[in-house]
Amino acid sequence: MKQKKFMLPESEIPTEWFNMQAIMPNKPLPILNPATRQPMKAEDLYPIFCEECAKQEFNQKDEWIPIPEAVREQYSAYRCTPLVRAYELEKALDTPAHIYFKNESVSPAGSHKLNSALAQAYYAKQQGVTNITTETGAGQWGGALSYAASKFGLECAVYMVRASFNQKPYRRSIVQTFGAAITPSPSMSTRAGKDLLTINPNDQGSLGCAISEAIELALTTPNCKYTLGSVLNHVAMHQTVIGLEAEKQMALAGEYPDIIVSCFGGGSNFCGTAFPFLRHNIQEGRKTRFIAAEPASCPKLTKGKFEYDFADEAGLTPLLPMYTLGHKFKPSAIHAGGLRYHGAGIILSQLMKDGYIEAVDLEQTETFKAGVLFARTEGIIPAPESCHAIAASIQEALKCKESGEQKNILFCLTGHGFVDMGSYDRFFTGELTNSTLTNEQIASSIASADALNK
Ligand SMILES: *Cc1c(COP(=O)(O)O)cnc(C)c1O
């Protein structure tokens, strides 16, 4: 029998995260205070974030950061996650490529997001913080954070965009099951929410507004800190456990990836999977290709612009140097909720600018078609976000078929789709549509960032 799963024991859970910033040929440009245009320091973030996370955000010196033992212990509930050779998918595609996937869907929260949620909750507890807060769009991050908060004895308050709160009742139930409070945003609990509801009592909310509410709560509640599930450097670093394990597991399989693919929202799973391998490109001249798979309806890497922009719609955050579609970008309501973000993390953006990374954009229907093929061959129903990585991997595998080359493809299966079956329903009934943006639409939304770079 051919070996399908490559497993590592709990003792092999990484003891350190890999900090890409330390080895980048060109460091990211500084994060700027929007009022003064001066570079920001870790201390500037202390009112909002835990101190340790703020320090990690700016650390360009230490290549390796120790993972606290209490976090490794919590990781052991689901790590090391399996690396799987997708033989059945290879057969269905009739490709000479070897396709591997790292299965992050096995976590209690059902996605890779827990890798950072546990770290952020731990550092909050260490600092004597009692409450943590965040926003959630589709609900994956809220679910992961509520689980992590319960493990470290913290109170957790999640603001969920009102439209999703009503459309995705089970994500809301997951947050409640793990013991967190969940509030539809906009809400009457904050100034930002009240202002919107006064104007329109039926406001359906937005990620930008939910971020404003969560930050306001953190700033006005004693012992309360804000957390974020993607985009930021420290979040990407926490996710490197994915790539570090995969590196050892690929060695068990006796192979090394030629191509690494991940879906791309704010970049945390992409960075976490790619960076431990990218270090070998930079330090030893390896030639692995890294492909970010993004939705055609939110193409910040393939069609966005590299410049300073806000991380949120309201313009409350520092200015980040990144690929962006403009902070006023309004993505269509695609089903991969976790990929509907206007910008990319600053490390990834710099690496993309320097030519280390490639990106492709995919139509929604193509991604679901890929997800269904994956479910029927490999037996796992993928999250709509993960379907993007699968679709891009299939494209590469089919290129191998054409050229007759045997390449090793590795992708990250970020989550399962059990709470997203409504989206699959719509795919089967033909209700899912593709929305490609016109150049005019993209240009007018990027103008909101251009205005900040004058
Ligand atoms: C949030 C999410 C993503 C996208 O986030 P990144 O930070 O880009 O990794 C992808 N897949 C799933 C299942 C998610 O929950």
CSV table of C-alpha atoms and ligand atoms in Angstrom, one decimal:
chain,number,residue,atom,x,y,z
A,1,MET,CA,0.0,0.0,0.0
A,2,LYS,CA,1.3,3.5,-0.9
A,3,GLN,CA,1.8,5.8,2.0
A,4,LYS,CA,-0.8,8.5,2.0
A,5,LYS,CA,-0.5,10.4,5.3
A,6,PHE,CA,2.7,11.7,6.7
A,7,MET,CA,2.3,12.3,10.4
A,8,LEU,CA,4.6,13.7,13.0
A,9,PRO,CA,4.2,13.0,16.8
A,10,GLU,CA,3.2,15.8,19.3
A,11,SER,CA,6.9,16.0,20.3
A,12,GLU,CA,7.6,17.4,16.8
A,13,ILE,CA,5.3,20.4,17.3
A,14,PRO,CA,7.7,23.3,16.5
A,15,THR,CA,9.4,25.0,19.5
A,16,GLU,CA,10.0,28.2,17.6
A,17,TRP,CA,8.2,30.4,15.1
A,18,PHE,CA,10.1,31.5,12.0
A,19,ASN,CA,10.3,35.3,11.7
A,20,MET,CA,10.6,36.2,8.0
A,21,GLN,CA,11.4,39.8,8.7
A,22,ALA,CA,14.8,38.9,10.0
A,23,ILE,CA,16.1,37.5,6.7
A,24,MET,CA,14.3,39.6,4.1
A,25,PRO,CA,16.7,41.1,1.5
A,26,ASN,CA,14.6,44.3,1.6
A,27,LYS,CA,12.8,45.0,4.8
A,28,PRO,CA,9.2,46.2,4.7
A,29,LEU,CA,8.8,50.0,4.6
A,30,PRO,CA,7.8,51.4,8.0
A,31,ILE,CA,4.2,51.6,9.3
A,32,LEU,CA,3.2,55.3,9.5
A,33,ASN,CA,1.2,57.3,12.0
A,34,PRO,CA,-1.5,58.8,9.7
A,35,ALA,CA,-1.6,62.1,11.5
A,36,THR,CA,2.2,62.8,11.7
A,37,ARG,CA,3.5,60.5,8.9
A,38,GLN,CA,6.2,59.4,11.3
A,39,PRO,CA,7.2,55.7,11.5
A,40,MET,CA,5.5,53.9,14.4
A,41,LYS,CA,7.1,51.9,17.2
A,42,ALA,CA,5.9,48.9,19.2
A,43,GLU,CA,4.9,51.2,22.2
A,44,ASP,CA,2.5,53.1,19.9
A,45,LEU,CA,0.4,49.9,19.6
A,46,TYR,CA,0.3,49.1,23.4
A,47,PRO,CA,-3.0,50.8,24.0
A,48,ILE,CA,-4.7,48.4,21.5
A,49,PHE,CA,-2.6,45.2,21.3
A,50,CYS,CA,-0.8,43.0,23.8
A,51,GLU,CA,2.7,44.2,24.3
A,52,GLU,CA,4.4,40.9,23.2
A,53,CYS,CA,2.4,40.9,20.0
A,54,ALA,CA,3.3,44.6,19.4
A,55,LYS,CA,7.0,43.7,19.9
A,56,GLN,CA,6.8,40.8,17.5
A,57,GLU,CA,5.1,43.0,15.0
A,58,PHE,CA,8.3,45.2,14.7
A,59,ASN,CA,10.9,42.5,15.3
A,60,GLN,CA,13.3,42.5,12.4
A,61,LYS,CA,16.2,41.0,14.3
A,62,ASP,CA,15.4,37.5,15.7
A,63,GLU,CA,15.0,34.8,13.0
A,64,TRP,CA,13.4,32.4,15.6
A,65,ILE,CA,10.9,33.3,18.3
A,66,PRO,CA,10.3,30.7,21.0
A,67,ILE,CA,6.8,29.3,21.2
A,68,PRO,CA,5.6,29.4,24.8
A,69,GLU,CA,5.2,25.9,26.3
A,70,ALA,CA,1.6,26.6,27.2
A,71,VAL,CA,0.8,27.4,23.6
A,72,ARG,CA,2.5,24.2,22.4
A,73,GLU,CA,0.4,22.3,24.9
A,74,GLN,CA,-2.8,23.8,23.4
A,75,TYR,CA,-1.4,23.1,19.9
A,76,SER,CA,-1.2,19.4,20.8
A,77,ALA,CA,-5.1,19.2,20.7
A,78,TYR,CA,-4.7,19.1,16.9
A,79,ARG,CA,-1.0,19.5,15.9
A,80,CYS,CA,1.0,18.2,14.3
A,81,THR,CA,-1.6,18.3,11.5
A,82,PRO,CA,-1.4,15.7,8.7
A,83,LEU,CA,0.4,16.1,5.4
A,84,VAL,CA,-1.5,14.1,2.8
A,85,ARG,CA,-0.5,13.0,-0.7
A,86,ALA,CA,-3.6,13.5,-2.8
A,87,TYR,CA,-3.3,10.3,-4.9
A,88,GLU,CA,-7.0,10.2,-5.9
A,89,LEU,CA,-7.0,13.8,-7.1
A,90,GLU,CA,-3.8,13.1,-9.1
A,91,LYS,CA,-5.5,10.1,-10.7
A,92,ALA,CA,-8.6,12.1,-11.5
A,93,LEU,CA,-6.5,14.8,-13.2
A,94,ASP,CA,-4.3,12.2,-14.9
A,95,THR,CA,-1.3,14.3,-14.0
A,96,PRO,CA,2.3,13.3,-13.4
A,97,ALA,CA,2.5,15.9,-10.7
A,98,HIS,CA,2.6,14.8,-7.0
A,99,ILE,CA,0.1,16.8,-5.1
A,100,TYR,CA,0.4,17.2,-1.3
A,101,PHE,CA,-1.8,19.1,1.1
A,102,LYS,CA,-1.3,20.2,4.7
A,103,ASN,CA,-4.6,19.7,6.4
A,104,GLU,CA,-5.3,22.6,8.8
A,105,SER,CA,-9.1,21.8,8.8
A,106,VAL,CA,-8.5,19.3,11.7
A,107,SER,CA,-8.3,22.1,14.3
A,108,PRO,CA,-11.2,22.4,16.9
A,109,ALA,CA,-12.2,25.6,15.2
A,110,GLY,CA,-12.1,24.0,11.8
A,111,SER,CA,-9.4,26.2,10.3
A,112,HIS,CA,-5.7,27.4,10.6
A,113,LYS,CA,-6.9,30.6,12.4
A,114,LEU,CA,-6.4,28.8,15.8
A,115,ASN,CA,-2.6,28.8,15.4
A,116,SER,CA,-2.5,32.6,16.0
A,117,ALA,CA,-5.6,32.8,18.3
A,118,LEU,CA,-4.0,30.6,20.9
A,119,ALA,CA,-0.8,32.6,20.8
A,120,GLN,CA,-2.6,35.9,21.1
A,121,ALA,CA,-4.9,34.7,23.9
A,122,TYR,CA,-1.8,33.3,25.8
A,123,TYR,CA,0.1,36.6,25.6
A,124,ALA,CA,-3.0,38.5,26.8
A,125,LYS,CA,-3.3,36.3,29.8
A,126,GLN,CA,0.4,36.6,30.6
A,127,GLN,CA,0.1,40.4,30.6
A,128,GLY,CA,-2.8,40.3,33.1
A,129,VAL,CA,-5.4,41.2,30.5
A,130,THR,CA,-8.9,39.8,31.4
A,131,ASN,CA,-10.9,40.6,28.2
A,132,ILE,CA,-10.1,40.3,24.5
A,133,THR,CA,-12.2,41.5,21.6
A,134,THR,CA,-12.2,41.3,17.9
A,135,GLU,CA,-14.4,41.5,14.8
A,136,THR,CA,-15.3,38.7,12.5
A,137,GLY,CA,-16.7,38.7,8.9
A,138,ALA,CA,-17.6,35.2,7.9
A,139,GLY,CA,-17.0,34.0,11.5
A,140,GLN,CA,-13.9,31.8,11.3
A,141,TRP,CA,-11.7,34.1,13.3
A,142,GLY,CA,-14.4,34.7,15.9
A,143,GLY,CA,-14.8,31.0,16.4
A,144,ALA,CA,-11.1,30.4,16.8
A,145,LEU,CA,-10.6,33.3,19.2
A,146,SER,CA,-13.5,32.3,21.4
A,147,TYR,CA,-12.1,28.8,21.7
A,148,ALA,CA,-8.6,30.2,22.5
A,149,ALA,CA,-10.1,32.6,25.1
A,150,SER,CA,-11.9,29.8,26.8
A,151,LYS,CA,-8.6,27.8,27.0
A,152,PHE,CA,-6.7,30.6,28.7
A,153,GLY,CA,-9.6,31.8,31.0
A,154,LEU,CA,-10.3,35.1,29.2
A,155,GLU,CA,-13.6,36.9,28.5
A,156,CYS,CA,-14.1,37.3,24.8
A,157,ALA,CA,-16.4,39.7,22.9
A,158,VAL,CA,-16.8,39.3,19.2
A,159,TYR,CA,-18.4,41.9,16.8
A,160,MET,CA,-19.9,40.1,13.8
A,161,VAL,CA,-20.9,42.0,10.7
A,162,ARG,CA,-24.7,42.1,11.0
A,163,ALA,CA,-25.3,40.7,7.5
A,164,SER,CA,-23.2,37.6,8.3
A,165,PHE,CA,-24.7,37.3,11.8
A,166,ASN,CA,-28.1,36.7,10.1
A,167,GLN,CA,-26.8,34.7,7.1
A,168,LYS,CA,-24.4,32.4,9.0
A,169,PRO,CA,-26.2,31.4,12.2
A,170,TYR,CA,-24.0,28.4,12.8
A,171,ARG,CA,-20.8,30.4,13.0
A,172,ARG,CA,-22.5,32.5,15.6
A,173,SER,CA,-23.5,29.3,17.4
A,174,ILE,CA,-19.9,28.1,17.4
A,175,VAL,CA,-18.7,31.4,19.0
A,176,GLN,CA,-21.4,31.0,21.7
A,177,THR,CA,-20.6,27.3,22.2
A,178,PHE,CA,-17.1,28.2,23.1
A,179,GLY,CA,-18.4,30.8,25.6
A,180,ALA,CA,-17.8,34.2,24.0
A,181,ALA,CA,-20.3,37.0,23.7
A,182,ILE,CA,-21.2,37.8,20.1
A,183,THR,CA,-22.8,41.1,19.0
A,184,PRO,CA,-24.1,42.0,15.6
A,185,SER,CA,-22.3,45.1,14.3
A,186,PRO,CA,-23.3,47.9,14.2
A,187,SER,CA,-24.5,47.8,17.8
A,188,MET,CA,-25.6,50.2,20.4
A,189,SER,CA,-22.7,49.2,22.7
A,190,THR,CA,-20.2,51.7,21.1
A,191,ARG,CA,-20.1,55.2,19.9
A,192,ALA,CA,-19.2,54.1,16.4
A,193,GLY,CA,-22.1,51.7,16.3
A,194,LYS,CA,-24.6,54.1,17.8
A,195,ASP,CA,-23.7,56.8,15.2
A,196,LEU,CA,-24.5,54.4,12.3
A,197,LEU,CA,-27.7,53.1,13.9
A,198,THR,CA,-29.0,56.6,14.5
A,199,ILE,CA,-28.7,57.3,10.8
A,200,ASN,CA,-30.0,53.9,9.7
A,201,PRO,CA,-31.5,51.5,12.2
A,202,ASN,CA,-31.3,48.7,9.6
A,203,ASP,CA,-27.5,49.2,8.8
A,204,GLN,CA,-26.2,45.7,7.8
A,205,GLY,CA,-22.7,46.5,8.9
A,206,SER,CA,-19.3,46.1,7.4
A,207,LEU,CA,-15.9,44.8,8.4
A,208,GLY,CA,-14.7,48.3,8.7
A,209,CYS,CA,-17.4,49.2,11.2
A,210,ALA,CA,-16.9,46.0,13.2
A,211,ILE,CA,-13.2,46.8,13.5
A,212,SER,CA,-14.0,50.3,14.8
A,213,GLU,CA,-16.4,48.8,17.4
A,214,ALA,CA,-13.9,46.2,18.6
A,215,ILE,CA,-11.1,48.8,18.9
A,216,GLU,CA,-13.3,51.2,20.7
A,217,LEU,CA,-14.3,48.5,23.2
A,218,ALA,CA,-10.6,47.7,23.8
A,219,LEU,CA,-9.7,51.4,24.3
A,220,THR,CA,-12.6,52.1,26.7
A,221,THR,CA,-12.7,48.8,28.7
A,222,PRO,CA,-10.1,48.4,31.5
A,223,ASN,CA,-7.8,45.3,30.9
A,224,CYS,CA,-9.2,44.7,27.4
A,225,LYS,CA,-7.1,44.2,24.3
A,226,TYR,CA,-7.9,43.9,20.6
A,227,THR,CA,-6.8,41.0,18.5
A,228,LEU,CA,-6.6,40.5,14.7
A,229,GLY,CA,-6.8,37.2,12.7
A,230,SER,CA,-4.7,38.1,9.6
A,231,VAL,CA,-2.7,40.7,7.8
A,232,LEU,CA,-0.3,41.7,10.6
A,233,ASN,CA,3.3,40.4,10.8
A,234,HIS,CA,2.9,38.6,14.2
A,235,VAL,CA,-0.2,36.8,12.9
A,236,ALA,CA,1.7,35.5,9.9
A,237,MET,CA,4.6,34.5,12.1
A,238,HIS,CA,2.4,32.4,14.4
A,239,GLN,CA,1.2,30.6,11.3
A,240,THR,CA,4.7,29.4,10.4
A,241,VAL,CA,4.0,26.2,12.4
A,242,ILE,CA,2.2,25.1,9.2
A,243,GLY,CA,5.3,25.3,6.9
A,244,LEU,CA,7.8,24.2,9.6
A,245,GLU,CA,5.8,20.9,10.1
A,246,ALA,CA,5.3,20.5,6.3
A,247,GLU,CA,9.0,20.8,5.7
A,248,LYS,CA,9.7,17.8,8.0
A,249,GLN,CA,6.7,15.9,6.5
A,250,MET,CA,7.8,16.5,2.9
A,251,ALA,CA,11.2,15.0,4.0
A,252,LEU,CA,9.4,12.0,5.4
A,253,ALA,CA,7.8,11.7,1.9
A,254,GLY,CA,11.2,11.9,0.4
A,255,GLU,CA,10.3,15.0,-1.7
A,256,TYR,CA,10.7,18.8,-1.7
A,257,PRO,CA,8.0,21.1,-3.1
A,258,ASP,CA,8.6,22.8,-6.5
A,259,ILE,CA,5.4,24.8,-6.2
A,260,ILE,CA,3.6,26.0,-3.0
A,261,VAL,CA,0.0,27.3,-3.3
A,262,SER,CA,-2.2,29.0,-0.7
A,263,CYS,CA,-5.4,31.0,-0.8
A,264,PHE,CA,-5.0,34.6,0.0
A,265,GLY,CA,-7.1,36.8,2.3
A,266,GLY,CA,-4.8,38.9,4.4
A,267,GLY,CA,-2.0,36.5,3.9
A,268,SER,CA,-1.7,34.6,7.2
A,269,ASN,CA,-2.0,31.0,5.9
A,270,PHE,CA,0.0,31.9,2.7
A,271,CYS,CA,2.9,33.3,4.8
A,272,GLY,CA,2.7,30.5,7.3
A,273,THR,CA,2.9,27.8,4.7
A,274,ALA,CA,5.4,29.6,2.4
A,275,PHE,CA,7.9,31.4,4.6
A,276,PRO,CA,9.7,28.4,6.1
A,277,PHE,CA,10.3,27.2,2.5
A,278,LEU,CA,11.0,30.6,1.1
A,279,ARG,CA,13.9,30.9,3.5
A,280,HIS,CA,15.7,28.2,1.6
A,281,ASN,CA,15.1,30.1,-1.7
A,282,ILE,CA,16.7,33.2,-0.1
A,283,GLN,CA,19.5,31.5,1.9
A,284,GLU,CA,20.4,28.5,-0.3
A,285,GLY,CA,19.2,29.4,-3.8
A,286,ARG,CA,16.3,26.9,-3.9
A,287,LYS,CA,13.9,27.5,-6.8
A,288,THR,CA,10.5,26.8,-5.3
A,289,ARG,CA,7.6,28.9,-6.8
A,290,PHE,CA,5.1,30.4,-4.4
A,291,ILE,CA,1.6,31.1,-5.7
A,292,ALA,CA,-1.1,33.1,-3.9
A,293,ALA,CA,-4.6,32.3,-5.0
A,294,GLU,CA,-7.1,35.1,-4.7
A,295,PRO,CA,-10.7,35.7,-5.9
A,296,ALA,CA,-11.2,37.5,-9.2
A,297,SER,CA,-13.6,39.7,-7.3
A,298,CYS,CA,-11.0,40.8,-4.8
A,299,PRO,CA,-7.7,40.8,-6.8
A,300,LYS,CA,-5.3,42.9,-4.6
A,301,LEU,CA,-2.2,41.1,-5.6
A,302,THR,CA,-2.9,40.7,-9.3
A,303,LYS,CA,-4.6,44.1,-9.9
A,304,GLY,CA,-3.9,46.2,-6.8
A,305,LYS,CA,-1.2,48.8,-6.3
A,306,PHE,CA,1.7,48.9,-3.9
A,307,GLU,CA,1.3,52.0,-1.7
A,308,TYR,CA,0.4,53.2,1.7
A,309,ASP,CA,-3.2,52.6,2.8
A,310,PHE,CA,-5.4,52.1,5.8
A,311,ALA,CA,-6.1,48.6,7.1
A,312,ASP,CA,-9.8,49.4,7.7
A,313,GLU,CA,-12.6,51.1,5.9
A,314,ALA,CA,-13.0,53.9,8.4
A,315,GLY,CA,-9.4,54.9,8.3
A,316,LEU,CA,-8.6,54.4,12.0
A,317,THR,CA,-5.5,52.2,11.7
A,318,PRO,CA,-1.9,53.1,11.0
A,319,LEU,CA,-0.9,53.4,7.3
A,320,LEU,CA,0.5,50.2,5.9
A,321,PRO,CA,2.8,49.9,2.8
A,322,MET,CA,1.0,47.1,0.9
A,323,TYR,CA,-0.7,45.9,-2.2
A,324,THR,CA,-4.2,47.3,-1.9
A,325,LEU,CA,-7.4,47.9,-3.8
A,326,GLY,CA,-8.0,51.0,-1.7
A,327,HIS,CA,-9.6,50.9,1.8
A,328,LYS,CA,-12.9,52.0,0.4
A,329,PHE,CA,-13.0,48.9,-1.8
A,330,LYS,CA,-16.4,47.1,-1.5
A,331,PRO,CA,-16.0,43.5,-2.6
A,332,SER,CA,-19.1,41.7,-3.9
A,333,ALA,CA,-20.7,39.1,-1.6
A,334,ILE,CA,-18.7,36.1,-2.7
A,335,HIS,CA,-18.9,33.0,-0.6
A,336,ALA,CA,-15.2,32.9,0.4
A,337,GLY,CA,-15.8,35.5,3.1
A,338,GLY,CA,-12.3,35.1,4.4
A,339,LEU,CA,-10.8,36.4,1.1
A,340,ARG,CA,-12.8,39.6,0.9
A,341,TYR,CA,-10.1,41.9,2.2
A,342,HIS,CA,-8.8,44.9,0.3
A,343,GLY,CA,-5.1,44.7,1.3
A,344,ALA,CA,-2.2,42.3,1.9
A,345,GLY,CA,0.3,42.0,4.8
A,346,ILE,CA,3.3,44.3,4.6
A,347,ILE,CA,6.0,41.5,4.6
A,348,LEU,CA,4.2,39.6,1.8
A,349,SER,CA,3.7,42.8,-0.1
A,350,GLN,CA,7.4,43.7,-0.1
A,351,LEU,CA,8.3,40.1,-1.1
A,352,MET,CA,5.8,40.3,-3.9
A,353,LYS,CA,7.2,43.6,-5.1
A,354,ASP,CA,10.7,42.0,-5.0
A,355,GLY,CA,9.6,39.2,-7.2
A,356,TYR,CA,9.7,36.3,-4.8
A,357,ILE,CA,6.0,35.5,-5.1
A,358,GLU,CA,3.4,35.0,-7.8
A,359,ALA,CA,-0.4,35.5,-7.7
A,360,VAL,CA,-3.4,34.2,-9.7
A,361,ASP,CA,-7.0,35.3,-9.5
A,362,LEU,CA,-9.8,32.8,-9.8
A,363,GLU,CA,-13.5,32.9,-10.6
A,364,GLN,CA,-15.8,31.7,-7.9
A,365,THR,CA,-17.5,29.0,-9.9
A,366,GLU,CA,-14.1,27.5,-10.9
A,367,THR,CA,-13.1,27.3,-7.3
A,368,PHE,CA,-16.3,25.5,-6.3
A,369,LYS,CA,-15.8,23.1,-9.2
A,370,ALA,CA,-12.3,22.3,-7.9
A,371,GLY,CA,-13.7,22.0,-4.3
A,372,VAL,CA,-16.3,19.4,-5.4
A,373,LEU,CA,-13.7,17.4,-7.3
A,374,PHE,CA,-11.4,17.5,-4.2
A,375,ALA,CA,-14.3,16.3,-1.9
A,376,ARG,CA,-15.2,13.5,-4.3
A,377,THR,CA,-11.6,12.3,-4.6
A,378,GLU,CA,-10.0,13.1,-1.2
A,379,GLY,CA,-13.1,12.9,1.0
A,380,ILE,CA,-12.8,16.3,2.6
A,381,ILE,CA,-15.3,19.1,1.9
A,382,PRO,CA,-13.1,22.2,1.7
A,383,ALA,CA,-14.0,25.7,2.9
A,384,PRO,CA,-14.8,28.1,0.0
A,385,GLU,CA,-11.5,29.9,0.8
A,386,SER,CA,-9.5,26.7,0.5
A,387,CYS,CA,-11.2,25.9,-2.8
A,388,HIS,CA,-9.1,28.8,-4.3
A,389,ALA,CA,-5.8,27.0,-3.3
A,390,ILE,CA,-7.2,23.7,-4.7
A,391,ALA,CA,-8.2,25.4,-8.0
A,392,ALA,CA,-4.8,27.0,-8.5
A,393,SER,CA,-3.1,23.7,-7.6
A,394,ILE,CA,-5.2,21.9,-10.2
A,395,GLN,CA,-4.2,24.5,-12.8
A,396,GLU,CA,-0.5,23.8,-12.1
A,397,ALA,CA,-1.1,20.0,-12.1
A,398,LEU,CA,-2.7,20.3,-15.5
A,399,LYS,CA,0.2,22.3,-16.8
A,400,CYS,CA,2.4,19.4,-15.7
A,401,LYS,CA,0.2,17.0,-17.6
A,402,GLU,CA,0.7,19.1,-20.8
A,403,SER,CA,4.4,19.4,-20.4
A,404,GLY,CA,4.9,15.9,-19.0
A,405,GLU,CA,6.9,17.3,-16.1
A,406,GLN,CA,6.7,15.6,-12.7
A,407,LYS,CA,6.5,18.5,-10.2
A,408,ASN,CA,5.7,18.4,-6.5
A,409,ILE,CA,2.9,20.7,-5.6
A,410,LEU,CA,2.0,21.5,-1.9
A,411,PHE,CA,-1.0,23.5,-0.9
A,412,CYS,CA,-2.6,24.5,2.4
A,413,LEU,CA,-6.1,23.2,3.1
A,414,THR,CA,-7.0,26.0,5.4
A,415,GLY,CA,-10.4,24.8,6.6
A,416,HIS,CA,-13.4,22.5,6.1
A,417,GLY,CA,-16.6,23.6,4.6
A,418,PHE,CA,-19.2,22.0,6.9
A,419,VAL,CA,-20.6,25.4,8.0
A,420,ASP,CA,-20.5,26.6,4.4
A,421,MET,CA,-22.8,24.0,2.8
A,422,GLY,CA,-25.3,26.8,1.9
A,423,SER,CA,-22.7,28.0,-0.5
A,424,TYR,CA,-22.3,24.6,-2.0
A,425,ASP,CA,-26.1,24.4,-2.4
A,426,ARG,CA,-26.1,27.6,-4.4
A,427,PHE,CA,-23.3,26.3,-6.6
A,428,PHE,CA,-25.3,23.1,-7.3
A,429,THR,CA,-28.5,25.1,-8.2
A,430,GLY,CA,-26.5,27.4,-10.5
A,431,GLU,CA,-27.1,30.5,-8.4
A,432,LEU,CA,-23.4,31.2,-7.8
A,433,THR,CA,-22.2,33.9,-10.2
A,434,ASN,CA,-18.8,35.3,-11.1
A,435,SER,CA,-18.1,39.0,-10.7
A,436,THR,CA,-15.1,40.3,-12.5
A,437,LEU,CA,-14.2,43.9,-11.8
A,438,THR,CA,-13.7,46.3,-14.6
A,439,ASN,CA,-10.5,48.4,-14.8
A,440,GLU,CA,-12.6,51.5,-14.1
A,441,GLN,CA,-14.0,50.0,-10.9
A,442,ILE,CA,-10.5,49.0,-9.7
A,443,ALA,CA,-9.1,52.4,-10.6
A,444,SER,CA,-11.8,54.3,-8.8
A,445,SER,CA,-11.4,52.2,-5.6
A,446,ILE,CA,-7.6,52.4,-5.6
A,447,ALA,CA,-8.1,56.2,-5.8
A,448,SER,CA,-9.0,56.1,-2.0
A,449,ALA,CA,-5.4,54.9,-1.3
A,450,ASP,CA,-3.8,57.1,-4.0
A,451,ALA,CA,-5.2,60.1,-2.1
A,452,LEU,CA,-3.0,59.2,0.9
A,453,ASN,CA,0.2,58.9,-1.1
A,454,LYS,CA,0.2,62.4,-2.6
B,1,LIG,C1,-9.6,33.5,7.2
B,1,LIG,C2,-9.5,32.3,6.3
B,1,LIG,C3,-8.6,32.4,5.2
B,1,LIG,C4,-7.9,33.6,4.7
B,1,LIG,O1,-7.1,34.2,5.6
B,1,LIG,P1,-5.5,34.4,5.5
B,1,LIG,O2,-5.1,35.3,6.6
B,1,LIG,O3,-5.2,34.9,4.1
B,1,LIG,O4,-5.0,33.0,5.6
B,1,LIG,C5,-8.5,31.2,4.4
B,1,LIG,N1,-9.2,30.1,4.7
B,1,LIG,C6,-10.0,30.0,5.8
B,1,LIG,C7,-10.6,28.7,6.1
B,1,LIG,C8,-10.1,31.1,6.6
B,1,LIG,O5,-10.9,31.0,7.7
